[in-house]
Amino acid sequence: MGTLSSPTEAVDLSHHINKRSKARHPSPLKDIIKFMNQDGMISLAGGSGAGNGELVALARRLTDRLHAPTYRYDCLLHPGNTNAWAKVVGLLCEEDDNIIVDEYVYPSAQALWIPMGIKAVPVDADAEGMQADKLEKMLATWDDGGRRGKRPHVVYIVPVGSNPTGLSISKRRRQALYEVCVKYDMIIVEDDPYYCLQYPPYNPKAADATVDSTAAPLPTDEFVASLIPSFLSMDRQGRVIRLESFSKTLFPALRLGYFIANPVFIERLLRASEVETQDPSGLSQLFVLQLLRQWTIDGYIGWLQTLQSQYRQRRDWLLGAIAENFELMETDTGSSTSASKEYRACIRGSDGDVKPVFSFVDPTAGMFLWTKFDLRAVSRFSELSDKQDISDPEQTFADELWKAWCSELILVTPGSYYHPWQGPEFTATAARGAEAATCDFRLSFATPTKEQIELGQYVGFTLTL
Amino acid sequence: MGTLSSPTEAVDLSHHINKRSKARHPSPLKDIIKFMNQDGMISLAGGSGAGNGELVALARRLTDRLHAPTYRYDCLLHPGNTNAWAKVVGLLCEEDDNIIVDEYVYPSAQALWIPMGIKAVPVDADAEGMQADKLEKMLATWDDGGRRGKRPHVVYIVPVGSNPTGLSISKRRRQALYEVCVKYDMIIVEDDPYYCLQYPPYNPKAADATVDSTAAPLPTDEFVASLIPSFLSMDRQGRVIRLESFSKTLFPALRLGYFIANPVFIERLLRASEVETQDPSGLSQLFVLQLLRQWTIDGYIGWLQTLQSQYRQRRDWLLGAIAENFELMETDTGSSTSASKEYRACIRGSDGDVKPVFSFVDPTAGMFLWTKFDLRAVSRFSELSDKQDISDPEQTFADELWKAWCSELILVTPGSYYHPWQGPEFTATAARGAEAATCDFRLSFATPTKEQIELGQYVGFTLTL
């Protein structure tokens, strides 16, 4: 990303900070830290919990390399993205707020704020991710304090290889979303642990090819240029809070990552960290610090490329196994710029008719495949739909199917886990406004072997026929 | 503690759980975990964040060994006592609550809840710790919803080697406090990282003796019998929430400890952990697990005894250095059972008169010495007191003294950092109800060397003369 021109200052966004967070005072113990490092000082004042400065400096260098922010930002260590998101909600949200989310949302993210009376406001996505025109229309027509309650001011988004949908938001869509957020004074929380796990689209013709994970990594600049630009990189006002994690790139349960945001938000997040968590585990900090020292930033980015090819390989195994059992038909998404193609997995009946079973968007990042099942021609679903005492036949069918897979020792995650919480009256398929005669499941290809994936596809998905 | 008789169930204390915590639902992702461990299951459902079961089992064994709780309790891992206390406040407290605390309180503990409008209600202590009769009187006369606001239902206490006062609550005082808490339906939060760092009182006659830290540890039962019984061990109803930490016994910044509490509270704390932090760092868990496996529980308790003797040595260095520079006079505390003696450090003037400079209670645990300075005969303090424009001469003098020590390269922690927050109108010395013509400083003997301690005493404290 070359040399930066002098960064601009973030605009004043302090009106987004909630009442409780505004009321925090620095711990007086922190005042004493500057004296501790004085030469020759005999300290009878005890220890301090300041984070590792070298690690923070490395996080800044990595940020400049990957995102080259154009405004003056700060970094702060945090103990994993779950806690980071909890702190951001603690920074920005009041009780009974509304938060803009993707069409589907990670359950722990919303389980945090449901007890606060906060509700999710999902925005529909296509293969390019959250739809900017739908977001704009919603904000333009929002009746503040009316039927839907308080006007939202926070967008929570997993923009690359989203958990659960596997979607990545395209560059032009991001630009459109960012402009909507500027227009309506929204804060964008970019929870992006899979950012460096972007890989090329699935190529059916080369499905059997083994990805060469020993290939030399690209030069850093070339690699960075191959990634979709982050919201942070587009941010000219300091309205993006980016959550980074080492857990998805080094190992799970490391519980170490960092915030990137404007200095006003970072200072408040630091105040919360002092009293809620202190620094992340010293062992985790030490491990990452030593690794980055030894590898250098470029070496770490090289490592990310190896990981990238491993996830690509796993995605190819899964989509290859689907292609073995189904006819894959590309859906015309009407978009020429979207890198991610949408497919229907079909079977051909004895009468030669093609019957769609499920559809999915090829994940070009991360570790998840989101499958939307088409129940229109499923006889069991018709049976359930005809029963008077079944209020949500889609969900009832999904539960039955999930249990049938379980009994065949195939475990997938029910789509219902990811339904945005819009209140108790909006949980059934129809009430949520979801497409009739569909249900969803999330498949993770992060851990199973090639053989497990193939067997899983064969045993599991043939059950749906 | 031998074989336990069958434990009783905790009484129902669920009315102490706050509204937000009651509204938490389990993350649906956790439902799936039981399927993941099924034999032969092919999981396309992704990972899980369940804590290490063996480590939790070891925490339970350690708990049985040290505290032998008589009711059916549970354990839950947490990422350090700062976060543990934040989660307990999140479990029990509403906005504008009042929390009972010691006469002085750790700043980060209250910086957490000051923004929630919560206030501290300090209870005076003597050499045996918080005074049960004063607690009872306060609760008996509390006008719920009146001038002082909501009736408190939580006592936060660091009962051994308290930070900052170094005080340990005696056994009989604990029994009295516990009965008051039963009578007034209080929850006791026992934040006890220094529990196993109890050591014998300072012996002026053997002050120069080096503590033999290579001595063989006592058998576990004998060691356990030498410790003041915890509030947990006395609890027959499940109203104690005990916070345990490995940071103070293995190394700082480990960010690993565990809650011990009744199963209803633990289940709610688990719900909060799922969405606020997930498990503690896997590296920290692994480190402690491997250590406990290798050492066994008895070996770990032996290690604690070594630590105990090291802190005792450091306490002896500090009190020995004070005895070098001052005449130590024992104060009659009127208590025959208190293990901790109170001393006045005095100087003898040229006229032969004995002038008290500061007083302290001998810390018989932990790493802190709390010094209360007597300013009655200090001419600079008299000067400040005579000035019309100085509203809090005690605090002004304390600030001057602290700065003078700093410029001599002696760093101690100002006592004002630990004043309980009772609201903006109760910050000055007189308004707080503190003793006139006194000010306090906390000395930590955890890190300085013997030479630093001696030099610190000489250079620093002679400044007060």
XYZ file of C-alpha atoms in Angstrom, chain B residues 71-287:
217
model
C -23.674 -27.549 49.952
C -23.821 -28.699 46.348
C -21.713 -26.168 44.433
C -20.433 -25.781 40.882
C -17.222 -24.408 39.370
C -16.830 -22.334 36.204
C -13.598 -21.113 34.607
C -13.156 -17.361 34.133
C -10.458 -15.156 32.570
C -9.194 -13.547 35.781
C -10.776 -11.936 38.832
C -11.328 -8.534 37.185
C -13.611 -10.158 34.653
C -15.081 -12.472 37.293
C -16.155 -9.492 39.395
C -17.557 -7.755 36.292
C -19.647 -10.864 35.602
C -20.871 -11.023 39.208
C -21.987 -7.391 39.035
C -23.653 -8.298 35.732
C -25.387 -11.171 37.517
C -26.605 -9.461 40.678
C -26.701 -5.697 40.393
C -29.138 -3.236 38.889
C -28.486 0.431 38.184
C -28.352 2.658 41.283
C -27.714 -0.287 43.616
C -25.626 0.044 46.755
C -22.804 -2.433 47.379
C -21.269 -3.108 50.789
C -17.474 -2.875 50.656
C -14.491 -2.684 52.973
C -13.338 0.631 54.383
C -11.042 0.858 51.331
C -11.645 -0.788 47.994
C -9.673 -1.791 44.911
C -10.227 0.981 42.317
C -10.934 -1.216 39.271
C -13.609 -3.059 41.270
C -15.621 0.117 41.747
C -14.628 1.858 38.489
C -16.676 -0.918 36.887
C -19.927 0.021 38.558
C -19.647 3.761 39.139
C -20.966 4.372 35.569
C -24.000 2.237 36.503
C -24.919 4.732 39.199
C -23.972 2.191 41.861
C -22.456 3.470 45.093
C -20.183 1.937 47.675
C -21.293 1.546 51.266
C -18.100 1.110 53.283
C -18.102 -0.647 56.652
C -15.356 0.206 59.125
C -12.692 -2.368 59.871
C -10.407 -3.056 62.789
C -7.401 -5.407 62.909
C -9.810 -8.355 62.535
C -11.352 -6.902 59.356
C -14.849 -5.631 58.569
C -16.861 -5.112 61.762
C -19.918 -7.333 61.907
C -21.777 -5.182 64.464
C -21.370 -2.108 62.262
C -22.636 -4.057 59.240
C -25.620 -5.281 61.228
C -26.449 -1.801 62.516
C -26.315 -0.380 59.015
C -28.595 -3.046 57.595
C -30.996 -2.927 60.546
C -31.465 0.811 60.182
C -31.436 1.007 56.367
C -34.426 2.950 55.085
C -35.056 1.117 51.793
C -35.536 3.639 49.016
C -34.961 6.491 51.453
C -32.085 8.956 51.582
C -29.437 6.322 50.896
C -31.396 4.617 48.133
C -31.898 0.917 47.576
C -31.116 -1.575 50.322
C -27.812 -3.340 49.535
C -27.922 -7.070 48.872
C -24.280 -7.704 47.923
C -21.132 -7.611 50.074
C -17.866 -7.402 48.095
C -14.893 -8.389 50.168
C -11.205 -9.351 49.780
C -11.017 -11.319 53.028
C -7.334 -12.315 53.118
C -4.425 -9.900 52.653
C -6.917 -7.384 51.325
C -5.944 -5.089 48.488
C -5.202 -2.383 49.645
C -5.246 -2.763 53.442
C -3.416 -6.066 53.818
C -6.021 -7.052 56.432
C -7.300 -10.602 56.895
C -10.663 -11.221 58.505
C -10.422 -13.440 61.567
C -12.386 -16.666 61.865
C -14.758 -15.437 64.551
C -15.378 -12.204 62.646
C -16.232 -14.205 59.539
C -18.715 -16.274 61.495
C -20.360 -13.127 62.804
C -20.405 -11.505 59.346
C -21.868 -14.629 57.779
C -24.729 -14.717 60.282
C -25.519 -11.046 59.588
C -25.596 -11.888 55.876
C -28.005 -14.773 56.472
C -30.228 -12.580 58.634
C -30.390 -9.799 56.036
C -30.346 -12.040 52.936
C -27.028 -10.753 51.576
C -24.845 -12.356 48.898
C -21.143 -12.424 49.850
C -18.676 -12.103 46.990
C -15.404 -13.510 48.332
C -12.651 -12.231 46.033
C -9.780 -14.206 47.505
C -6.663 -14.394 45.308
C -4.332 -14.243 48.330
C -5.999 -16.988 50.387
C -3.059 -19.385 50.258
C -0.530 -16.613 50.899
C -1.212 -16.503 54.655
C 1.860 -16.507 56.881
C 2.788 -16.059 60.548
C 2.842 -12.635 62.227
C 5.944 -10.471 62.165
C 8.345 -11.352 64.952
C 10.540 -8.342 65.774
C 12.991 -10.542 67.650
C 13.641 -12.706 64.595
C 13.394 -9.913 62.030
C 16.862 -10.488 60.631
C 16.348 -14.213 60.276
C 16.019 -15.440 56.719
C 12.888 -17.454 56.126
C 13.865 -20.953 55.033
C 12.019 -21.238 51.766
C 13.577 -24.628 51.048
C 11.930 -26.246 54.081
C 9.743 -29.219 53.205
C 6.098 -28.205 52.911
C 3.623 -29.272 55.574
C 1.327 -32.192 54.747
C -1.710 -30.807 52.943
C -4.160 -31.372 55.804
C -1.891 -29.600 58.249
C -1.409 -26.691 55.846
C -5.138 -26.394 55.223
C -5.798 -26.415 58.978
C -3.361 -23.492 59.365
C -5.459 -21.255 57.088
C -8.374 -19.074 58.219
C -11.548 -20.897 57.082
C -13.011 -19.220 53.994
C -16.522 -17.774 53.857
C -17.224 -20.531 51.342
C -16.368 -23.205 53.900
C -18.850 -21.679 56.379
C -21.599 -21.248 53.813
C -24.568 -23.544 54.405
C -26.962 -21.793 51.999
C -25.055 -21.079 48.787
C -24.885 -17.329 49.362
C -21.128 -17.067 48.868
C -19.692 -16.536 45.384
C -15.999 -17.251 45.600
C -13.559 -15.880 43.004
C -10.374 -17.915 42.615
C -7.370 -16.879 40.539
C -4.206 -18.605 39.400
C -2.617 -15.232 38.522
C -1.360 -14.543 42.030
C -0.072 -18.069 42.619
C 1.403 -19.036 39.222
C 2.087 -15.836 37.332
C 0.467 -12.490 36.606
C -1.402 -11.968 33.329
C -2.283 -15.670 33.173
C -5.932 -14.506 33.107
C -7.301 -17.724 34.468
C -9.337 -18.506 37.530
C -12.685 -19.982 38.490
C -15.966 -19.175 40.183
C -17.305 -21.354 42.988
C -21.000 -20.810 43.688
C -24.410 -22.418 43.855
C -25.519 -24.095 40.596
C -28.204 -21.482 39.845
C -25.685 -18.640 39.899
C -23.083 -20.685 37.985
C -25.565 -21.496 35.220
C -26.321 -17.786 34.744
C -22.599 -16.933 34.845
C -22.038 -19.549 32.125
C -24.708 -17.903 29.972
C -22.878 -14.580 30.384
C -19.515 -16.224 29.602
C -20.826 -17.655 26.334
C -21.645 -14.224 24.956
C -19.174 -11.970 26.762
C -15.847 -13.814 26.834
C -16.160 -17.502 25.956
C -13.573 -19.691 27.728
C -10.329 -18.299 29.076
C -7.281 -18.473 26.779
C -6.565 -22.038 25.680
C -2.844 -21.507 26.262
C -3.484 -20.440 29.855
C -5.798 -23.421 30.386
C -3.233 -25.794 28.912
C -0.428 -24.384 31.027
